[in-house]
Amino acid sequence: MSGNFRARRPASPPPGGSYPMPTSQRFPHPRDEHLDADERRAAASKGFAPGRTKHYPSGGLDITSGEWKLLFLIVLVAAGVRLFRLSKPNSVVFDEVHFGKFASRYIKTQYFVDVHPPLAKLLITLMGFLFGYDGQFDFKDIGKIYDRVPYVAMRMLPATLGVATVPLSYLTLRALDCRATTALLASLFITFENGMVTQSRHILLDSPLIFFTALTVFLWCGFCSEDKHEPFTPSWWTWLTLSGLSLGAVVSCKWVGLFTIATIGVSTLCQLWYLLGDIRVPPRLFIRHFYARAVCLIAVPIIFYMAMFQIHFLILENSGEGDGFMSSEFQHTLGGRSMADTFADVAVGSTVTIRHVNTQGGYLHSHPHNYPGGSKQQQITLYPHRDSNNDWRIFNATVDGDTHFDWQNEPLEYITPGMRIKLRHIATEKHVHSHDHRPPVSDVDFQNEVSAYGMPGFAGDANDDWFVEIEHGDKRDKESTKRLRTLRTTFRLRHALTGCYLFSHKVKLPEWGFEQQEVTCNKNAVKANSLWFIETATHPKLPPNATKVNYKLPGFLAKFWELQQVMWTTNAGLTDRHTYDSRPDSWPRLRRGINFWVKDHRQIYLIGNPMVWYLSTLAVVAYGVVRGFLILRAKRGYRDFDSTKVVKYDTLCGFLFVGWSLHYFPFFLMGRQLFLHHYFPALYFAILLSCAIFDLITSTLRPRVRLQIAAVLIILAIWNFQHLSPWTKSKCMQAKWLKTWDFSCNDFYDNYSQYDSLGAATPQKSSAPILSTIGGEGRAPIVVEQKNGEGVIDKPVTAAVLGKAEPGRDIFAGEAVKDIKSDALVVDRKQAPPAELEKEISSVVAPHATTALDAVSNEQGKAGDQKKDSETYSTASSTAQDSSAKKVETTDVPAPAAAAAAPGPLGEAEVEAQKAAEELFPEAA
């Protein structure tokens, strides 16, 4: 109101009299008696109809019964979009390769390591377990048909959480005092956001992450509303505690949840700052506010997070593929990895196993296979599993070979600092040896090859000799610094002639080395990578009652902290490029998506809804510009922030803008592998922000006009949604708005009838129609009905490698060393057991493998590059891939072995693939 306005005072009643009461009330409803025009308008904007007498509390949420009915309809729509034909495709999609495999490990209680916390994986596993999954499916490759896997139930978990995110967006904006029309707009934007739809339809972690992010924001907004009404009531504590639990849940899905914690943390600091400046709040009350928030928003999330890992450890009680990434102490808490007490003393003649300290790559190991280059002597590696090929005997190099020296009859001679020793491999009777040859992988001047050299009865030479240097001992064992003691002494081995140190690092040998870890002799060795310790020791002259030792098993806190360190280090190490990775600067512009799945001329390509995406990005930019402009106006003396309307929307939009910023900008600091789906939590905040700005812009319009504008925006979002749904070739061309949307349209069929014939031609898959959400980061899961009732969608068997789907990098799977036993020398391949044949240096290729298909591979990349990440494939090569034709490098193998390995006649698919390749490359045929 203007400062010159003064309300008219009614005339005074006559003495002894009173105002006459009207015979009928103009505003008969008690609810409206004390409301001025502005308050009535505000009540109407919140859904209160004239004449309603029901009272709604000031704190928490004010939702009318009509809104609950509307919200129910929205949930039904969201469920229809996300759950429709959830069983399609009936094969592995994108990172289901990893997260499905983790569910198998949980069910089989086999330990594994992943860069993400366990909550989302545990929920997915729970669904599989409840529906009878036995954990036997390997989830090995994208496109592999599910067999005896309740994959629909497992997909139902992220899909259900994706559906639940929709009403949370509605309730969040209502808690932020936005109009019902605005909340409706936000919920439908999220319902038809292609990226979120696609991500929520598969066994992936992003849908639980977004759900718990949305839940946290909603609960926090509810708490803030309650806090303005009356603090420290039971409902106030309920909102605050639930906010803390939700914070724990979001960070227990992915570490991206730390950004959500930062968002709530910034809001909390603002609250405390205002309380601190309010002179009406005494210090004791401020301290009470502070401790309440500290307990509920810090202690509760930490306890919840740690509880998830306790469940993780309780389930994964047995040894598994993740053992090698943990310390020896950790490994021995797992079933199947426990170790009997071993002798503490180490002497000349002791049989020992030697472990590397730093990389946890495993045991010093040798097997009867030679390096293909260099000295071509026997390989020495690090091997993470127990094996008889890890056993070595220690000899005194100064007297070894002396015919008068017999360690079995001489008194015990302990291994002391500076002693010159040899390490003899018990299985092959060769010594650890180093010489002036470059290692096979780390081919640099300051590193020498380490091999096993010698033969039975051969005393060896000076290149087999090493000096023992004790680095440190255990403070619990004073003798461990004076001589080698099992599990207590950390030592280095220095080569007697060259002065280099026995060394290992996280470098894997190629397939001929079975992907085991390289061992070298390094002249400039990093100390941490040249440290070793003895895990077990036996000696025939030690009495049974001699001192024995064992690992000190860590408790929960020690295991928890070690796993966090492994996760952090490994997460930072995910720097390998991926065909469909992207950088954060391209995400708000929706520059490219991710190829999730490719099969049978159908494709799932993750891309966002352009209209929703660009509108949200525009809202973020607009808020930043307007906020900066208001700051400049304030500097010039304008008092815009005296307006309650400006303050309200600045606070509302500012909170959402901070949430978007904290979920987006930290990714610029990360050098790791990133994908478009990493933007989804930030996108959620951006969508809410765009709708909040819509609420501001339409605040002066009549409700009907506001609803009409919202309806137009919703229709545009739905049109974009369906426009990126299953295509023919022509529709694909029309939908490719940006050149950087790297899906290929060339291999789509010209009309839908051709997909009908495809379905009829593949009866083995007709019982499980395949849904292909082509389009983008979450193409709409719309199914094209076939005449036989099978739903299909289009997929470009992309003529470029761009069309080849591949999962995100699982560094733990990549680092895992093949569990190959090599207890004995294998001389005759014909009589060797299958397990031993796996450990051959090379594989034999079927005679027909050197056909036109090989010419195709050679034409596309002569380096033997089997990743095919940047090559261009023809339909023939795609067909060849479907028929599982694979080229393997060959080496010289005896003729009988080659003959035994030759397969039978070509299958029909292979013949077809070969003919197609010959047509494409006639010169190769």
CSV table of N, CA, C and O in Angstrom, one decimal, residues 194 202 260 280 302 465 630 647 654 695:
chain,number,residue,atom,x,y,z
A,194,ASN,N,12.7,-38.0,-21.2
A,194,ASN,CA,13.1,-39.3,-21.8
A,194,ASN,C,14.3,-39.9,-21.1
A,194,ASN,O,14.4,-41.1,-20.9
A,202,HIS,N,15.8,-49.9,-16.2
A,202,HIS,CA,16.8,-50.9,-16.3
A,202,HIS,C,17.5,-51.1,-14.9
A,202,HIS,O,17.3,-50.2,-14.0
A,260,THR,N,24.2,-33.6,-2.6
A,260,THR,CA,23.0,-33.4,-1.9
A,260,THR,C,23.2,-33.0,-0.5
A,260,THR,O,22.5,-32.1,0.0
A,280,ARG,N,16.1,-11.9,19.1
A,280,ARG,CA,15.0,-12.5,19.8
A,280,ARG,C,15.3,-13.9,20.2
A,280,ARG,O,14.6,-14.5,21.0
A,302,ILE,N,25.6,-40.4,8.8
A,302,ILE,CA,26.8,-41.2,9.0
A,302,ILE,C,26.5,-42.6,9.5
A,302,ILE,O,27.0,-43.6,9.0
A,465,ASP,N,71.3,-63.7,-7.5
A,465,ASP,CA,71.6,-63.3,-6.1
A,465,ASP,C,71.0,-62.0,-5.7
A,465,ASP,O,71.0,-61.0,-6.5
A,630,LEU,N,19.7,-7.8,-10.0
A,630,LEU,CA,19.1,-7.3,-8.7
A,630,LEU,C,20.2,-6.8,-7.8
A,630,LEU,O,20.1,-5.9,-7.0
A,647,VAL,N,11.6,-11.4,-2.3
A,647,VAL,CA,12.3,-12.2,-1.3
A,647,VAL,C,11.8,-13.6,-1.4
A,647,VAL,O,12.6,-14.6,-1.3
A,654,GLY,N,16.7,-19.4,-5.4
A,654,GLY,CA,18.1,-19.5,-4.9
A,654,GLY,C,18.4,-20.9,-4.4
A,654,GLY,O,19.5,-21.4,-4.6
A,695,ASP,N,6.1,-20.1,-12.1
A,695,ASP,CA,5.2,-19.6,-11.1
A,695,ASP,C,5.3,-18.1,-10.9
A,695,ASP,O,4.3,-17.4,-10.7
